[in-house]
């Protein structure tokens, strides 16, 4: 069932909510890591490079779907914090309709143009066929991924971060089993890894739907909860589309990096793929804290408990800064052995490149922690503009590293793209956070546009103050 995050110790609530969310994110990452590990060990380095070369365009499409559903759930969390179950169910109905339409459009576009995108990205000829076989299956299953993320985010919006974890554990195990069945048993090659992922996501969606129908009455949608009110769709799209757009902006930068890697050759692609998998796993806690702050901020915003939001941000920052330092030290000491999980010990050049990646990233994770905490907090407050600007800054910085610096420093330049992007995004997010906080302390709305969650009268009748720094 749901968890009310408007009462109790902010630090304790954030930590308890993040813990299962982190485990869930790790298991979700296993979908991708299992594909990478099994493909590399059963089909070889070309197959690994083929799967790795699709990561950026997969994030471009899948990221849009994930971002959209995360944005839609912000309004659900605000209404849960306000204790308005009728409008909460209406929000869910609107979110389902929007997700259904977007899912169809994304699937048609992605499947139709998958091969052309790989060509434009200058995917190496020796791996482009395998890359297409994998990515077209993933794109055909976008709907399953979208609805699983929608239902998971809705559950998290009402404070339930444990249930999605349970489903992810089951489906992650299933994904690994199906990888071996399809790749080795049915000899389907990299396409088998794609089918394993899509089927696992579909089953996870089904489990979420069954659970909500039986165990969460507040999320059961009745006939009267479906609405054609444009104001509802407009409000959800105002948050959801920019949220998805931010993910897509980040993905465009990743595409630029991938194009650069493709030009550097399949060894560079394989090294970057292996290193980025380790990076994604180690930064999962930072991402999980960020997602927690979106729910935490949204619920307290709905309850009009603004002081709790600032307290929560301070508590979260302390935790993520400590963790950022620890993973940086880990990569300095053990980066090369970690890369060896995916790269053969005899491939010295690939291992050297992966180690170079880790040394560049290690001291910069503190900026990534700022990005996650401030971006998601602002989004929980309904501010979609500032995170979008941060996404644009992130894109510009990442493209600069990939396109310009790689010309001078090769693989090292491409590896610098991520840290530069984190710094570029941190600056506007910090400015926007403190501006938003100041506006609220002066009794103004969190964003300049009207927030329909509250009436105008309520927003100005009782100015909020925060005596803490």
PDB file of N, CA and C in Angstrom, residues 303-393:
ATOM      1  N   UNK A 303       0.631  18.614   0.091  1.00  0.00           N
ATOM      2  CA  UNK A 303       0.190  18.832   1.470  1.00  0.00           C
ATOM      3  C   UNK A 303       0.534  20.232   1.981  1.00  0.00           C
ATOM      4  N   UNK A 304       1.228  21.021   1.161  1.00  0.00           N
ATOM      5  CA  UNK A 304       1.635  22.377   1.516  1.00  0.00           C
ATOM      6  C   UNK A 304       2.596  22.409   2.708  1.00  0.00           C
ATOM      7  N   UNK A 305       3.452  21.399   2.798  1.00  0.00           N
ATOM      8  CA  UNK A 305       4.452  21.339   3.853  1.00  0.00           C
ATOM      9  C   UNK A 305       5.819  21.616   3.234  1.00  0.00           C
ATOM     10  N   UNK A 306       6.070  22.859   2.941  1.00  0.00           N
ATOM     11  CA  UNK A 306       7.249  23.231   2.175  1.00  0.00           C
ATOM     12  C   UNK A 306       8.540  23.134   2.980  1.00  0.00           C
ATOM     13  N   UNK A 307       8.468  23.426   4.294  1.00  0.00           N
ATOM     14  CA  UNK A 307       9.671  23.317   5.125  1.00  0.00           C
ATOM     15  C   UNK A 307      10.259  21.910   5.063  1.00  0.00           C
ATOM     16  N   UNK A 308       9.384  20.922   4.983  1.00  0.00           N
ATOM     17  CA  UNK A 308       9.834  19.529   4.939  1.00  0.00           C
ATOM     18  C   UNK A 308      10.619  19.251   3.653  1.00  0.00           C
ATOM     19  N   UNK A 309      10.275  19.932   2.584  1.00  0.00           N
ATOM     20  CA  UNK A 309      10.988  19.716   1.326  1.00  0.00           C
ATOM     21  C   UNK A 309      12.438  20.168   1.465  1.00  0.00           C
ATOM     22  N   UNK A 310      12.651  21.365   2.030  1.00  0.00           N
ATOM     23  CA  UNK A 310      14.016  21.873   2.190  1.00  0.00           C
ATOM     24  C   UNK A 310      14.827  20.982   3.136  1.00  0.00           C
ATOM     25  N   UNK A 311      14.174  20.507   4.193  1.00  0.00           N
ATOM     26  CA  UNK A 311      14.853  19.585   5.111  1.00  0.00           C
ATOM     27  C   UNK A 311      15.242  18.295   4.389  1.00  0.00           C
ATOM     28  N   UNK A 312      14.346  17.802   3.548  1.00  0.00           N
ATOM     29  CA  UNK A 312      14.612  16.575   2.813  1.00  0.00           C
ATOM     30  C   UNK A 312      15.755  16.731   1.819  1.00  0.00           C
ATOM     31  N   UNK A 313      15.811  17.868   1.164  1.00  0.00           N
ATOM     32  CA  UNK A 313      16.899  18.121   0.212  1.00  0.00           C
ATOM     33  C   UNK A 313      18.248  18.112   0.933  1.00  0.00           C
ATOM     34  N   UNK A 314      18.320  18.780   2.071  1.00  0.00           N
ATOM     35  CA  UNK A 314      19.571  18.806   2.823  1.00  0.00           C
ATOM     36  C   UNK A 314      19.991  17.398   3.250  1.00  0.00           C
ATOM     37  N   UNK A 315      19.041  16.604   3.711  1.00  0.00           N
ATOM     38  CA  UNK A 315      19.356  15.244   4.146  1.00  0.00           C
ATOM     39  C   UNK A 315      19.831  14.391   2.974  1.00  0.00           C
ATOM     40  N   UNK A 316      19.152  14.512   1.843  1.00  0.00           N
ATOM     41  CA  UNK A 316      19.521  13.720   0.667  1.00  0.00           C
ATOM     42  C   UNK A 316      20.905  14.112   0.154  1.00  0.00           C
ATOM     43  N   UNK A 317      21.198  15.402   0.159  1.00  0.00           N
ATOM     44  CA  UNK A 317      22.508  15.855  -0.331  1.00  0.00           C
ATOM     45  C   UNK A 317      23.649  15.269   0.494  1.00  0.00           C
ATOM     46  N   UNK A 318      23.482  15.206   1.796  1.00  0.00           N
ATOM     47  CA  UNK A 318      24.526  14.640   2.636  1.00  0.00           C
ATOM     48  C   UNK A 318      24.802  13.188   2.251  1.00  0.00           C
ATOM     49  N   UNK A 319      23.746  12.434   2.015  1.00  0.00           N
ATOM     50  CA  UNK A 319      23.905  11.016   1.696  1.00  0.00           C
ATOM     51  C   UNK A 319      24.542  10.806   0.327  1.00  0.00           C
ATOM     52  N   UNK A 320      24.096  11.564  -0.681  1.00  0.00           N
ATOM     53  CA  UNK A 320      24.617  11.330  -2.035  1.00  0.00           C
ATOM     54  C   UNK A 320      26.053  11.828  -2.188  1.00  0.00           C
ATOM     55  N   UNK A 321      26.424  12.880  -1.462  1.00  0.00           N
ATOM     56  CA  UNK A 321      27.806  13.372  -1.546  1.00  0.00           C
ATOM     57  C   UNK A 321      28.773  12.332  -0.979  1.00  0.00           C
ATOM     58  N   UNK A 322      28.419  11.749   0.156  1.00  0.00           N
ATOM     59  CA  UNK A 322      29.260  10.701   0.745  1.00  0.00           C
ATOM     60  C   UNK A 322      29.385   9.523  -0.216  1.00  0.00           C
ATOM     61  N   UNK A 323      28.270   9.119  -0.806  1.00  0.00           N
ATOM     62  CA  UNK A 323      28.307   7.978  -1.721  1.00  0.00           C
ATOM     63  C   UNK A 323      29.138   8.294  -2.971  1.00  0.00           C
ATOM     64  N   UNK A 324      29.040   9.514  -3.479  1.00  0.00           N
ATOM     65  CA  UNK A 324      29.799   9.908  -4.667  1.00  0.00           C
ATOM     66  C   UNK A 324      31.301   9.786  -4.431  1.00  0.00           C
ATOM     67  N   UNK A 325      31.745  10.184  -3.249  1.00  0.00           N
ATOM     68  CA  UNK A 325      33.166  10.074  -2.912  1.00  0.00           C
ATOM     69  C   UNK A 325      33.593   8.611  -2.861  1.00  0.00           C
ATOM     70  N   UNK A 326      32.749   7.755  -2.300  1.00  0.00           N
ATOM     71  CA  UNK A 326      33.089   6.340  -2.154  1.00  0.00           C
ATOM     72  C   UNK A 326      33.215   5.635  -3.507  1.00  0.00           C
ATOM     73  N   UNK A 327      32.291   5.879  -4.425  1.00  0.00           N
ATOM     74  CA  UNK A 327      32.387   5.186  -5.719  1.00  0.00           C
ATOM     75  C   UNK A 327      33.544   5.732  -6.547  1.00  0.00           C
ATOM     76  N   UNK A 328      33.869   7.009  -6.356  1.00  0.00           N
ATOM     77  CA  UNK A 328      35.036   7.554  -7.033  1.00  0.00           C
ATOM     78  C   UNK A 328      36.308   6.841  -6.596  1.00  0.00           C
ATOM     79  N   UNK A 329      36.440   6.619  -5.295  1.00  0.00           N
ATOM     80  CA  UNK A 329      37.602   5.904  -4.774  1.00  0.00           C
ATOM     81  C   UNK A 329      37.629   4.467  -5.268  1.00  0.00           C
ATOM     82  N   UNK A 330      36.465   3.829  -5.336  1.00  0.00           N
ATOM     83  CA  UNK A 330      36.380   2.448  -5.812  1.00  0.00           C
ATOM     84  C   UNK A 330      36.893   2.322  -7.236  1.00  0.00           C
ATOM     85  N   UNK A 331      36.507   3.240  -8.105  1.00  0.00           N
ATOM     86  CA  UNK A 331      36.924   3.163  -9.502  1.00  0.00           C
ATOM     87  C   UNK A 331      38.408   3.467  -9.667  1.00  0.00           C
ATOM     88  N   UNK A 332      38.946   4.328  -8.831  1.00  0.00           N
ATOM     89  CA  UNK A 332      40.382   4.568  -8.869  1.00  0.00           C
ATOM     90  C   UNK A 332      41.162   3.283  -8.566  1.00  0.00           C
ATOM     91  N   UNK A 333      40.657   2.534  -7.596  1.00  0.00           N
ATOM     92  CA  UNK A 333      41.381   1.352  -7.120  1.00  0.00           C
ATOM     93  C   UNK A 333      41.078   0.106  -7.955  1.00  0.00           C
ATOM     94  N   UNK A 334      39.811  -0.094  -8.318  1.00  0.00           N
ATOM     95  CA  UNK A 334      39.398  -1.377  -8.907  1.00  0.00           C
ATOM     96  C   UNK A 334      38.688  -1.251 -10.240  1.00  0.00           C
ATOM     97  N   UNK A 335      38.884  -0.150 -10.949  1.00  0.00           N
ATOM     98  CA  UNK A 335      38.198   0.035 -12.219  1.00  0.00           C
ATOM     99  C   UNK A 335      38.528  -1.027 -13.248  1.00  0.00           C
ATOM    100  N   UNK A 336      39.801  -1.331 -13.400  1.00  0.00           N
ATOM    101  CA  UNK A 336      40.216  -2.299 -14.420  1.00  0.00           C
ATOM    102  C   UNK A 336      39.662  -3.703 -14.156  1.00  0.00           C
ATOM    103  N   UNK A 337      39.760  -4.232 -12.923  1.00  0.00           N
ATOM    104  CA  UNK A 337      39.154  -5.547 -12.657  1.00  0.00           C
ATOM    105  C   UNK A 337      37.642  -5.566 -12.896  1.00  0.00           C
ATOM    106  N   UNK A 338      36.969  -4.463 -12.574  1.00  0.00           N
ATOM    107  CA  UNK A 338      35.527  -4.407 -12.815  1.00  0.00           C
ATOM    108  C   UNK A 338      35.222  -4.485 -14.307  1.00  0.00           C
ATOM    109  N   UNK A 339      36.026  -3.809 -15.127  1.00  0.00           N
ATOM    110  CA  UNK A 339      35.825  -3.870 -16.575  1.00  0.00           C
ATOM    111  C   UNK A 339      36.051  -5.281 -17.096  1.00  0.00           C
ATOM    112  N   UNK A 340      36.909  -6.041 -16.407  1.00  0.00           N
ATOM    113  CA  UNK A 340      37.187  -7.409 -16.810  1.00  0.00           C
ATOM    114  C   UNK A 340      36.005  -8.348 -16.706  1.00  0.00           C
ATOM    115  N   UNK A 341      34.948  -7.918 -16.036  1.00  0.00           N
ATOM    116  CA  UNK A 341      33.732  -8.734 -15.986  1.00  0.00           C
ATOM    117  C   UNK A 341      33.143  -8.895 -17.384  1.00  0.00           C
ATOM    118  N   UNK A 342      33.277  -7.850 -18.223  1.00  0.00           N
ATOM    119  CA  UNK A 342      32.694  -7.862 -19.555  1.00  0.00           C
ATOM    120  C   UNK A 342      33.728  -8.002 -20.673  1.00  0.00           C
ATOM    121  N   UNK A 343      34.990  -7.674 -20.388  1.00  0.00           N
ATOM    122  CA  UNK A 343      36.023  -7.672 -21.424  1.00  0.00           C
ATOM    123  C   UNK A 343      37.004  -8.810 -21.163  1.00  0.00           C
ATOM    124  N   UNK A 344      37.330  -9.536 -22.208  1.00  0.00           N
ATOM    125  CA  UNK A 344      38.274 -10.640 -22.098  1.00  0.00           C
ATOM    126  C   UNK A 344      39.633 -10.125 -21.622  1.00  0.00           C
ATOM    127  N   UNK A 345      40.287 -10.891 -20.745  1.00  0.00           N
ATOM    128  CA  UNK A 345      41.563 -10.476 -20.164  1.00  0.00           C
ATOM    129  C   UNK A 345      42.648 -10.287 -21.218  1.00  0.00           C
ATOM    130  N   UNK A 346      42.527 -10.949 -22.366  1.00  0.00           N
ATOM    131  CA  UNK A 346      43.530 -10.829 -23.426  1.00  0.00           C
ATOM    132  C   UNK A 346      43.364  -9.570 -24.266  1.00  0.00           C
ATOM    133  N   UNK A 347      42.218  -8.907 -24.128  1.00  0.00           N
ATOM    134  CA  UNK A 347      41.971  -7.692 -24.910  1.00  0.00           C
ATOM    135  C   UNK A 347      42.502  -6.494 -24.124  1.00  0.00           C
ATOM    136  N   UNK A 348      43.802  -6.336 -24.144  1.00  0.00           N
ATOM    137  CA  UNK A 348      44.470  -5.314 -23.326  1.00  0.00           C
ATOM    138  C   UNK A 348      44.060  -3.903 -23.733  1.00  0.00           C
ATOM    139  N   UNK A 349      43.913  -3.667 -25.026  1.00  0.00           N
ATOM    140  CA  UNK A 349      43.565  -2.325 -25.495  1.00  0.00           C
ATOM    141  C   UNK A 349      42.203  -1.886 -24.969  1.00  0.00           C
ATOM    142  N   UNK A 350      41.225  -2.788 -25.009  1.00  0.00           N
ATOM    143  CA  UNK A 350      39.889  -2.463 -24.515  1.00  0.00           C
ATOM    144  C   UNK A 350      39.913  -2.213 -23.012  1.00  0.00           C
ATOM    145  N   UNK A 351      40.690  -3.002 -22.274  1.00  0.00           N
ATOM    146  CA  UNK A 351      40.795  -2.812 -20.827  1.00  0.00           C
ATOM    147  C   UNK A 351      41.456  -1.475 -20.492  1.00  0.00           C
ATOM    148  N   UNK A 352      42.467  -1.096 -21.271  1.00  0.00           N
ATOM    149  CA  UNK A 352      43.120   0.201 -21.052  1.00  0.00           C
ATOM    150  C   UNK A 352      42.139   1.353 -21.271  1.00  0.00           C
ATOM    151  N   UNK A 353      41.334   1.247 -22.315  1.00  0.00           N
ATOM    152  CA  UNK A 353      40.345   2.288 -22.592  1.00  0.00           C
ATOM    153  C   UNK A 353      39.316   2.382 -21.471  1.00  0.00           C
ATOM    154  N   UNK A 354      38.852   1.234 -20.987  1.00  0.00           N
ATOM    155  CA  UNK A 354      37.865   1.225 -19.904  1.00  0.00           C
ATOM    156  C   UNK A 354      38.448   1.866 -18.643  1.00  0.00           C
ATOM    157  N   UNK A 355      39.709   1.552 -18.339  1.00  0.00           N
ATOM    158  CA  UNK A 355      40.359   2.153 -17.179  1.00  0.00           C
ATOM    159  C   UNK A 355      40.475   3.664 -17.331  1.00  0.00           C
ATOM    160  N   UNK A 356      40.761   4.135 -18.520  1.00  0.00           N
ATOM    161  CA  UNK A 356      40.831   5.566 -18.794  1.00  0.00           C
ATOM    162  C   UNK A 356      39.474   6.228 -18.532  1.00  0.00           C
ATOM    163  N   UNK A 357      38.405   5.569 -18.959  1.00  0.00           N
ATOM    164  CA  UNK A 357      37.035   6.037 -18.715  1.00  0.00           C
ATOM    165  C   UNK A 357      36.800   6.222 -17.214  1.00  0.00           C
ATOM    166  N   UNK A 358      37.193   5.222 -16.422  1.00  0.00           N
ATOM    167  CA  UNK A 358      36.945   5.274 -14.983  1.00  0.00           C
ATOM    168  C   UNK A 358      37.739   6.390 -14.310  1.00  0.00           C
ATOM    169  N   UNK A 359      38.982   6.583 -14.702  1.00  0.00           N
ATOM    170  CA  UNK A 359      39.808   7.614 -14.083  1.00  0.00           C
ATOM    171  C   UNK A 359      39.255   9.008 -14.362  1.00  0.00           C
ATOM    172  N   UNK A 360      38.657   9.192 -15.520  1.00  0.00           N
ATOM    173  CA  UNK A 360      38.063  10.486 -15.871  1.00  0.00           C
ATOM    174  C   UNK A 360      36.764  10.726 -15.095  1.00  0.00           C
ATOM    175  N   UNK A 361      35.961   9.693 -14.921  1.00  0.00           N
ATOM    176  CA  UNK A 361      34.657   9.835 -14.267  1.00  0.00           C
ATOM    177  C   UNK A 361      34.751   9.908 -12.741  1.00  0.00           C
ATOM    178  N   UNK A 362      35.725   9.229 -12.163  1.00  0.00           N
ATOM    179  CA  UNK A 362      35.757   9.030 -10.708  1.00  0.00           C
ATOM    180  C   UNK A 362      35.612  10.302  -9.878  1.00  0.00           C
ATOM    181  N   UNK A 363      36.330  11.379 -10.171  1.00  0.00           N
ATOM    182  CA  UNK A 363      36.222  12.563  -9.302  1.00  0.00           C
ATOM    183  C   UNK A 363      35.016  13.451  -9.591  1.00  0.00           C
ATOM    184  N   UNK A 364      34.196  13.081 -10.550  1.00  0.00           N
ATOM    185  CA  UNK A 364      33.138  13.981 -11.013  1.00  0.00           C
ATOM    186  C   UNK A 364      31.733  13.579 -10.570  1.00  0.00           C
ATOM    187  N   UNK A 365      31.598  12.501  -9.816  1.00  0.00           N
ATOM    188  CA  UNK A 365      30.263  12.015  -9.471  1.00  0.00           C
ATOM    189  C   UNK A 365      29.485  12.948  -8.560  1.00  0.00           C
ATOM    190  N   UNK A 366      30.182  13.812  -7.851  1.00  0.00           N
ATOM    191  CA  UNK A 366      29.480  14.750  -6.976  1.00  0.00           C
ATOM    192  C   UNK A 366      28.553  15.657  -7.792  1.00  0.00           C
ATOM    193  N   UNK A 367      28.991  16.033  -8.999  1.00  0.00           N
ATOM    194  CA  UNK A 367      28.143  16.863  -9.854  1.00  0.00           C
ATOM    195  C   UNK A 367      26.913  16.085 -10.326  1.00  0.00           C
ATOM    196  N   UNK A 368      27.091  14.800 -10.596  1.00  0.00           N
ATOM    197  CA  UNK A 368      25.943  13.983 -10.986  1.00  0.00           C
ATOM    198  C   UNK A 368      24.949  13.875  -9.838  1.00  0.00           C
ATOM    199  N   UNK A 369      25.438  13.789  -8.603  1.00  0.00           N
ATOM    200  CA  UNK A 369      24.537  13.717  -7.451  1.00  0.00           C
ATOM    201  C   UNK A 369      23.719  14.998  -7.328  1.00  0.00           C
ATOM    202  N   UNK A 370      24.334  16.158  -7.585  1.00  0.00           N
ATOM    203  CA  UNK A 370      23.592  17.422  -7.568  1.00  0.00           C
ATOM    204  C   UNK A 370      22.504  17.426  -8.633  1.00  0.00           C
ATOM    205  N   UNK A 371      22.847  16.935  -9.821  1.00  0.00           N
ATOM    206  CA  UNK A 371      21.874  16.911 -10.922  1.00  0.00           C
ATOM    207  C   UNK A 371      20.640  16.107 -10.521  1.00  0.00           C
ATOM    208  N   UNK A 372      20.835  14.928  -9.976  1.00  0.00           N
ATOM    209  CA  UNK A 372      19.702  14.072  -9.622  1.00  0.00           C
ATOM    210  C   UNK A 372      18.837  14.703  -8.530  1.00  0.00           C
ATOM    211  N   UNK A 373      19.445  15.213  -7.473  1.00  0.00           N
ATOM    212  CA  UNK A 373      18.672  15.741  -6.347  1.00  0.00           C
ATOM    213  C   UNK A 373      17.900  16.995  -6.743  1.00  0.00           C
ATOM    214  N   UNK A 374      18.566  17.960  -7.344  1.00  0.00           N
ATOM    215  CA  UNK A 374      17.900  19.223  -7.658  1.00  0.00           C
ATOM    216  C   UNK A 374      16.928  19.100  -8.822  1.00  0.00           C
ATOM    217  N   UNK A 375      17.270  18.301  -9.830  1.00  0.00           N
ATOM    218  CA  UNK A 375      16.355  18.134 -10.965  1.00  0.00           C
ATOM    219  C   UNK A 375      15.044  17.501 -10.519  1.00  0.00           C
ATOM    220  N   UNK A 376      15.122  16.419  -9.773  1.00  0.00           N
ATOM    221  CA  UNK A 376      13.896  15.716  -9.379  1.00  0.00           C
ATOM    222  C   UNK A 376      13.101  16.496  -8.337  1.00  0.00           C
ATOM    223  N   UNK A 377      13.762  17.218  -7.472  1.00  0.00           N
ATOM    224  CA  UNK A 377      13.041  18.053  -6.514  1.00  0.00           C
ATOM    225  C   UNK A 377      12.236  19.117  -7.241  1.00  0.00           C
ATOM    226  N   UNK A 378      12.861  19.790  -8.194  1.00  0.00           N
ATOM    227  CA  UNK A 378      12.157  20.816  -8.970  1.00  0.00           C
ATOM    228  C   UNK A 378      10.986  20.216  -9.734  1.00  0.00           C
ATOM    229  N   UNK A 379      11.175  19.040 -10.286  1.00  0.00           N
ATOM    230  CA  UNK A 379      10.084  18.389 -11.012  1.00  0.00           C
ATOM    231  C   UNK A 379       8.940  18.010 -10.070  1.00  0.00           C
ATOM    232  N   UNK A 380       9.277  17.595  -8.852  1.00  0.00           N
ATOM    233  CA  UNK A 380       8.245  17.294  -7.871  1.00  0.00           C
ATOM    234  C   UNK A 380       7.433  18.516  -7.496  1.00  0.00           C
ATOM    235  N   UNK A 381       8.052  19.697  -7.604  1.00  0.00           N
ATOM    236  CA  UNK A 381       7.355  20.957  -7.340  1.00  0.00           C
ATOM    237  C   UNK A 381       6.573  21.448  -8.546  1.00  0.00           C
ATOM    238  N   UNK A 382       6.648  20.713  -9.648  1.00  0.00           N
ATOM    239  CA  UNK A 382       5.924  21.107 -10.851  1.00  0.00           C
ATOM    240  C   UNK A 382       6.698  22.018 -11.770  1.00  0.00           C
ATOM    241  N   UNK A 383       7.974  22.216 -11.499  1.00  0.00           N
ATOM    242  CA  UNK A 383       8.817  23.081 -12.325  1.00  0.00           C
ATOM    243  C   UNK A 383       9.450  22.240 -13.430  1.00  0.00           C
ATOM    244  N   UNK A 384       8.920  22.325 -14.628  1.00  0.00           N
ATOM    245  CA  UNK A 384       9.459  21.562 -15.751  1.00  0.00           C
ATOM    246  C   UNK A 384      10.390  22.392 -16.624  1.00  0.00           C
ATOM    247  N   UNK A 385      10.372  23.715 -16.455  1.00  0.00           N
ATOM    248  CA  UNK A 385      11.168  24.594 -17.318  1.00  0.00           C
ATOM    249  C   UNK A 385      12.660  24.509 -16.995  1.00  0.00           C
ATOM    250  N   UNK A 386      13.002  24.687 -15.728  1.00  0.00           N
ATOM    251  CA  UNK A 386      14.420  24.697 -15.340  1.00  0.00           C
ATOM    252  C   UNK A 386      15.116  23.372 -15.649  1.00  0.00           C
ATOM    253  N   UNK A 387      14.511  22.216 -15.330  1.00  0.00           N
ATOM    254  CA  UNK A 387      15.155  20.957 -15.712  1.00  0.00           C
ATOM    255  C   UNK A 387      15.335  20.793 -17.214  1.00  0.00           C
ATOM    256  N   UNK A 388      14.422  21.376 -17.999  1.00  0.00           N
ATOM    257  CA  UNK A 388      14.582  21.317 -19.446  1.00  0.00           C
ATOM    258  C   UNK A 388      15.779  22.141 -19.894  1.00  0.00           C
ATOM    259  N   UNK A 389      15.943  23.342 -19.328  1.00  0.00           N
ATOM    260  CA  UNK A 389      17.109  24.170 -19.627  1.00  0.00           C
ATOM    261  C   UNK A 389      18.388  23.426 -19.230  1.00  0.00           C
ATOM    262  N   UNK A 390      18.344  22.757 -18.082  1.00  0.00           N
ATOM    263  CA  UNK A 390      19.503  21.980 -17.637  1.00  0.00           C
ATOM    264  C   UNK A 390      19.800  20.856 -18.626  1.00  0.00           C
ATOM    265  N   UNK A 391      18.739  20.258 -19.168  1.00  0.00           N
ATOM    266  CA  UNK A 391      18.931  19.207 -20.162  1.00  0.00           C
ATOM    267  C   UNK A 391      19.606  19.729 -21.417  1.00  0.00           C
ATOM    268  N   UNK A 392      19.234  20.936 -21.829  1.00  0.00           N
ATOM    269  CA  UNK A 392      19.855  21.550 -23.009  1.00  0.00           C
ATOM    270  C   UNK A 392      21.332  21.835 -22.740  1.00  0.00           C
ATOM    271  N   UNK A 393      21.634  22.349 -21.538  1.00  0.00           N
ATOM    272  CA  UNK A 393      23.023  22.580 -21.156  1.00  0.00           C
ATOM    273  C   UNK A 393      23.805  21.265 -21.136  1.00  0.00           C
TER     274      UNK A 393
END
